[in-house]
Amino acid sequence: MADLPKADELFKSINYTPPSTGWMDTPADCSPGNWCYPAKAEKLEYLGFPNPRDWKPSDVDWKLPENWQDIVHQGFKERLGKYRSLKVFMDVCVRCGACADKCHFFIGSGDPKNMPVLRAELMRSVYRKDFTMAGKILSTLTGSRVMTEDVLKEWFIYFYQCTECRRCSLFCPYGIDTAEVTMMARELLHLCGVNINWILEPVSNCNRTGNHLGIQPHAFKDIVEFMVDDIEEITGKRLNVPINEKGHEVLFITPSGDVFADPGIYTFMGYLMLFDHIGLDYTLSTYASEGGNFGLFTSADMMKKLNGKMYAEAKRLGSKWILGGECGHMWRVINQYMDTMNGPANFLQVPKSPITGTVFHSATQTKMVHIAEFTADLMKHNKLTLDPSRNDHIRATFHDSCNPARAMGLLEEPRYIINNVVKNFFEMPEQTIREQTFCCAGGSGLNTDEIMEIRMRGGLPRGNALKSVQEEHDVNMMACICAIDRATLIPLSNYWAPGVDVCGVHELVGNALILDGEKERETDLRLNPLPGKEE
Amino acid sequence: MNALYSLVLVFALVLLALFGVGSAHMVKLFGISLPMVAVAVFLVGFAYRMIKWAKSPVPFSIPTTGGQMKSLDFIHHNKFDNPVTPGQTFIRMVLEICCFRSLFRNTKVALKDGRVTYASSKWLWMFSLMFHYSFLLIVIRHMRLFFEPIPACIGWVEMLDGILQIGTPRMYMSDVLILVGVAFLLARRLWDAKLRYISLVTDYFPLLLIISIALSGIYMRFIAKVDIMAIKQLTMGLVTFHPVIPANVDVSFYVHIVLVCTLLIYFPFSKLMHAGGIFLSPTRNMPNNSRIKHHENPWNDPSIKPHSYEAYEDDFREPMIEAGLPVDKEA
Ligand code: SF4
Ligand code: SF4
């Protein structure tokens, strides 16, 4: 992060006037800082991905396979046949530009190739050349071009500057989803062995250890014990947390970021306290200890392979249904892909809250309930004993994570929960929340340090909105329902709105919950003194 | 540059028609053969493109949601931005197609006083609506040339369109509005640096073509005052497949028809197919109900299995036992 410019300098450097050279004549900048580190050869070998080798994107020679053009062409053709979305999106864009200034990466960089329309044109230009008659005859006039090594490099740079957040899709009159285009482009890049380590390493970890951080089962248990200790210190109560146990009603799966990283662990403590409070019959699993699916960022097949663990484990443990933690792309996958790929899971039952008796009809098919739905229902039925004043030192706002917002529509539940446990809650400006929410700029496997400037640029819209509620309402905490957010929003807020912290919604719940037989609390889950309890 | 190429192209078409009708032979070509071919190409091409799209499956349910999903009873469900039933999805599509709902959301980003600002920007929405509806009205009005007797509804549209009663012959609102609409779309493309940057010949060409069609139509009506009865004779001849070329049809008519035919032929091979594609866009035309109902992926590969629990346990059995975690198979 050493050479990251100051926030106001970076802001001043943004210029929305495109360069004088046409975009086809402007090669992508492949110097360091513009890309994430490429995947290590051993990871590709382990996963059986093609062309494992040592290479750097700043090298002239990317050591592509001999017939890489052919590979891309065939791969493209195959996907046009498999996905109507790709086919239609390649054809119907009218270049109206409605999407142009909707992408956080464009807003923060001014780089025209970060306009969703042009990002997709990088791929469309090749499509026109290879698959349309006009493009074959009239080349440049119709905006078509030959797939060269420079084009491939450009793809790599710009399709790894898209977080697949779908904000552009919301504004497009035809619903063209550049995230879909990005997913396809990344699949094609994978075919030539052009990929990044921050995605492939988690994928290979998920496959073997069950979670993307590579936490092994015994270590997982240690970490949970550690949190149980902390909870005991705070509440005086020792919780029992079942792991890998058969015969429990609910299997709880959350992104492993919550188990491992600060501040996710506080959210995790919140879950555990909630389950204890209501006496939920549940178990965790170390085998299926990852809700987030990094396979989504590689290929449909890998996504399927990783997600299969959730149902497999529920079956092995004999659970009745699955409860899912706060995670963005985990829920995108569950909502849009899970049952299609890995279902139907008829060995499970339609989820029913054992506490309130509510049947979750919205999960009739997948048998998976989002913890925000679950908790909101508990609150509605007054099943929780809460003391919101324990959150009085928190002035909160809420960041709608892209995936739950635009690929699911989970907007009200977290707000309902927050309003029940925090007195001071403030919304960020309208154009930056709910379905119009702005990405953390580190999603889809981009939350790595070597592209910090790109992330901070992409984080500008969110950071700006945050700063405005910080100035107006003294907001000091941004709640969110995504584990990647909990990792990526911290550098973002340090940069754009220093002084604002990040938490999960269930951390706030954990603070407010009054457990049976607990002692009087002196601190919140972060071991900070509660209001009025300072020395 | 791209705009210029397109302009040249459209001029060339006009000239082609102007010189073309010089010889009687070409009149037949422009008045009869070309329209027949153009309509055929349009219809077949349109259908071909739609079928080609429809042939690719929609493996996953990927709607872009624009509001609260259907969940708990006490949470208000945003039915039309986040539909779960086919009926709700239908209404979402109607709103999209008839009211350009997504464009209505449009905002414009600017950098002001160290802040990113978002201002509502409905210009594009307004002018494209204006353009598309005028186009529709004009097409409907023109249908009078292809029916005998003329259906009453066409008469009503015509009457409404000319209700302002300005000038003789009466001015149609749609003629003015379509020009205003297209002019805006063109000006926007030329003015906005971002748009100019992404615009291709294929973006300017249809706009200029439509402008020239509208202008030639207006010229025929107000300046050349062409003989409508003669033209109707010609068009009726075409639809009844007994083509005739009446005398005293002004040359401006042939210019008009060459341009229209170009548009028809160009349509199925270009971005104008957004008119058909919008119906097939999976992010809009699907309900958000894949947690509720099974969605079938025809190429879902059953041989893709997760890394098995057995293999996992084999890998970690000893530390698991040591840590007191339950195992399926003792060491
Ligand atoms: S909004 Fe849609 S149609 Fe318009 S330029 Fe963007 S992708 Fe193309
Ligand atoms: S999906 Fe998100 S990151 Fe990607 S182009 Fe669209 S707005 Fe930008």
XYZ file of N, CA, C and O in Angstrom, chain A residues 365-426:
248
model
N -37.746 -24.876 -2.035
C -36.987 -25.763 -2.900
C -35.547 -25.969 -2.425
O -35.075 -27.095 -2.364
N -34.862 -24.882 -2.074
C -33.449 -25.026 -1.696
C -33.282 -25.555 -0.280
O -32.233 -26.075 0.054
N -34.292 -25.345 0.568
C -34.217 -25.750 1.984
C -33.143 -24.980 2.738
O -32.590 -25.466 3.710
N -32.835 -23.816 2.239
C -31.815 -23.011 2.911
C -32.355 -21.630 3.251
O -32.856 -20.922 2.398
N -32.228 -21.267 4.512
C -32.756 -19.994 4.998
C -31.598 -19.058 5.316
O -30.568 -19.485 5.847
N -31.798 -17.803 4.984
C -30.799 -16.783 5.310
C -30.988 -16.374 6.762
O -32.106 -16.190 7.223
N -29.888 -16.216 7.457
C -30.006 -15.928 8.882
C -30.734 -14.609 9.137
O -31.377 -14.441 10.178
N -30.688 -13.691 8.188
C -31.423 -12.433 8.391
C -32.930 -12.683 8.360
O -33.685 -12.079 9.126
N -33.365 -13.579 7.484
C -34.793 -13.923 7.476
C -35.161 -14.585 8.807
O -36.201 -14.305 9.405
N -34.298 -15.479 9.225
C -34.542 -16.263 10.430
C -34.641 -15.359 11.662
O -35.582 -15.439 12.454
N -33.684 -14.456 11.801
C -33.646 -13.589 12.973
C -34.766 -12.552 12.929
O -35.385 -12.252 13.954
N -35.030 -12.016 11.740
C -36.116 -11.034 11.635
C -37.424 -11.675 12.087
O -38.225 -11.057 12.797
N -37.629 -12.919 11.713
C -38.837 -13.638 12.112
C -38.887 -13.808 13.631
O -39.934 -13.626 14.262
N -37.738 -14.135 14.234
C -37.689 -14.277 15.695
C -38.060 -12.967 16.362
O -38.813 -12.932 17.349
N -37.546 -11.875 15.817
C -37.812 -10.569 16.417
C -39.276 -10.183 16.278
O -39.885 -9.656 17.195
N -39.814 -10.472 15.098
C -41.219 -10.148 14.865
C -42.105 -10.867 15.889
O -43.110 -10.319 16.342
N -41.702 -12.071 16.252
C -42.495 -12.847 17.208
C -42.032 -12.642 18.655
O -42.389 -13.427 19.533
N -41.241 -11.606 18.854
C -40.780 -11.298 20.209
C -40.131 -12.460 20.926
O -40.381 -12.687 22.118
N -39.330 -13.187 20.239
C -38.707 -14.342 20.876
C -37.338 -14.019 21.457
O -36.689 -14.885 22.025
N -36.872 -12.801 21.241
C -35.543 -12.461 21.725
C -35.642 -11.424 22.845
O -36.439 -10.495 22.766
N -34.824 -11.604 23.871
C -34.745 -10.593 24.911
C -33.559 -9.696 24.571
O -32.436 -10.167 24.477
N -33.867 -8.444 24.359
C -32.837 -7.559 23.821
C -32.662 -6.312 24.672
O -33.612 -5.805 25.266
N -31.447 -5.836 24.688
C -31.156 -4.558 25.322
C -30.404 -3.679 24.325
O -29.178 -3.672 24.301
N -31.141 -2.952 23.517
C -30.485 -2.167 22.460
C -29.549 -1.098 23.022
O -28.652 -0.660 22.317
N -29.732 -0.711 24.271
C -28.880 0.369 24.785
C -27.412 -0.051 24.827
O -26.523 0.775 24.888
N -27.171 -1.347 24.788
C -25.775 -1.802 24.765
C -25.097 -1.428 23.448
O -23.887 -1.545 23.315
N -25.883 -1.001 22.490
C -25.296 -0.534 21.229
C -25.334 0.985 21.127
O -25.184 1.538 20.041
N -25.541 1.638 22.263
C -25.677 3.097 22.207
C -24.401 3.816 21.784
O -24.444 4.964 21.352
N -23.280 3.156 21.929
C -22.031 3.787 21.472
C -21.873 3.647 19.960
O -20.926 4.141 19.371
N -22.819 2.933 19.354
C -22.725 2.720 17.915
C -23.733 3.587 17.183
O -24.914 3.633 17.536
N -23.256 4.314 16.208
C -24.142 5.048 15.309
C -23.961 4.384 13.949
O -22.948 4.557 13.292
N -24.968 3.608 13.564
C -24.770 2.665 12.467
C -25.391 3.123 11.157
O -26.362 3.871 11.120
N -24.766 2.656 10.088
C -25.393 2.727 8.779
C -25.339 1.319 8.218
O -24.716 0.443 8.811
N -26.019 1.093 7.084
C -26.033 -0.264 6.547
C -25.592 -0.266 5.092
O -26.069 0.512 4.283
N -24.659 -1.147 4.810
C -24.188 -1.319 3.433
C -24.893 -2.535 2.841
O -24.717 -3.648 3.318
N -25.707 -2.307 1.817
C -26.324 -3.435 1.123
C -25.243 -4.112 0.299
O -24.678 -3.508 -0.601
N -24.993 -5.355 0.615
C -23.993 -6.067 -0.171
C -24.618 -6.376 -1.527
O -25.801 -6.686 -1.621
N -23.803 -6.263 -2.580
C -24.346 -6.324 -3.946
C -25.156 -7.582 -4.220
O -26.234 -7.511 -4.795
N -24.598 -8.714 -3.852
C -25.264 -9.956 -4.239
C -26.632 -10.131 -3.589
O -27.602 -10.363 -4.294
N -26.742 -10.009 -2.277
C -28.079 -10.095 -1.698
C -29.014 -9.020 -2.236
O -30.219 -9.227 -2.335
N -28.466 -7.866 -2.595
C -29.332 -6.774 -3.038
C -29.829 -6.984 -4.463
O -31.016 -6.863 -4.741
N -28.924 -7.308 -5.379
C -29.325 -7.340 -6.788
C -29.494 -8.729 -7.380
O -29.890 -8.853 -8.539
N -29.157 -9.753 -6.618
C -29.360 -11.090 -7.154
C -30.233 -11.894 -6.221
O -30.239 -13.112 -6.240
N -30.974 -11.194 -5.374
C -31.803 -11.883 -4.405
C -32.936 -10.959 -3.950
O -34.096 -11.282 -4.074
N -32.556 -9.782 -3.471
C -33.568 -8.827 -3.021
C -33.784 -8.871 -1.525
O -34.883 -8.666 -1.037
N -32.711 -9.127 -0.806
C -32.782 -9.160 0.656
C -32.438 -7.771 1.174
O -31.276 -7.457 1.382
N -33.452 -6.930 1.321
C -33.178 -5.546 1.671
C -33.746 -5.159 3.030
O -33.111 -4.466 3.813
N -34.947 -5.620 3.296
C -35.634 -5.168 4.510
C -35.234 -5.935 5.760
O -35.212 -5.372 6.855
N -34.958 -7.223 5.617
C -34.697 -8.047 6.802
C -33.555 -7.497 7.643
O -33.714 -7.307 8.850
N -32.388 -7.228 7.020
C -31.303 -6.704 7.858
C -31.652 -5.369 8.491
O -31.287 -5.112 9.640
N -32.390 -4.550 7.775
C -32.773 -3.253 8.354
C -33.713 -3.453 9.536
O -33.621 -2.751 10.542
N -34.599 -4.404 9.384
C -35.537 -4.695 10.475
C -34.755 -5.122 11.713
O -35.027 -4.669 12.830
N -33.758 -5.981 11.508
C -32.953 -6.460 12.630
C -32.194 -5.301 13.267
O -32.231 -5.104 14.486
N -31.542 -4.526 12.432
C -30.732 -3.421 12.976
C -31.610 -2.471 13.785
O -31.260 -2.067 14.891
N -32.774 -2.163 13.243
C -33.648 -1.242 13.959
C -34.117 -1.784 15.296
O -34.521 -1.026 16.175
N -34.072 -3.084 15.451
C -34.454 -3.679 16.723
C -33.333 -3.701 17.751
O -33.582 -3.911 18.931
N -32.107 -3.565 17.275
C -31.004 -3.681 18.235
C -30.137 -2.426 18.358
O -29.264 -2.355 19.218
N -30.354 -1.458 17.477
C -29.556 -0.229 17.533
C -30.509 0.959 17.519
O -31.445 0.977 16.735
N -30.257 1.917 18.376
C -31.156 3.077 18.370
C -30.800 4.079 17.290
O -31.665 4.758 16.762
N -29.518 4.199 17.030
C -29.081 5.223 16.075
C -28.725 4.593 14.736
O -27.635 4.068 14.565
N -29.673 4.649 13.831
C -29.430 4.056 12.516
C -29.696 5.097 11.436
O -30.720 5.779 11.465
N -28.783 5.229 10.511
C -28.917 6.245 9.452
C -28.636 5.634 8.095
O -27.666 4.900 7.936
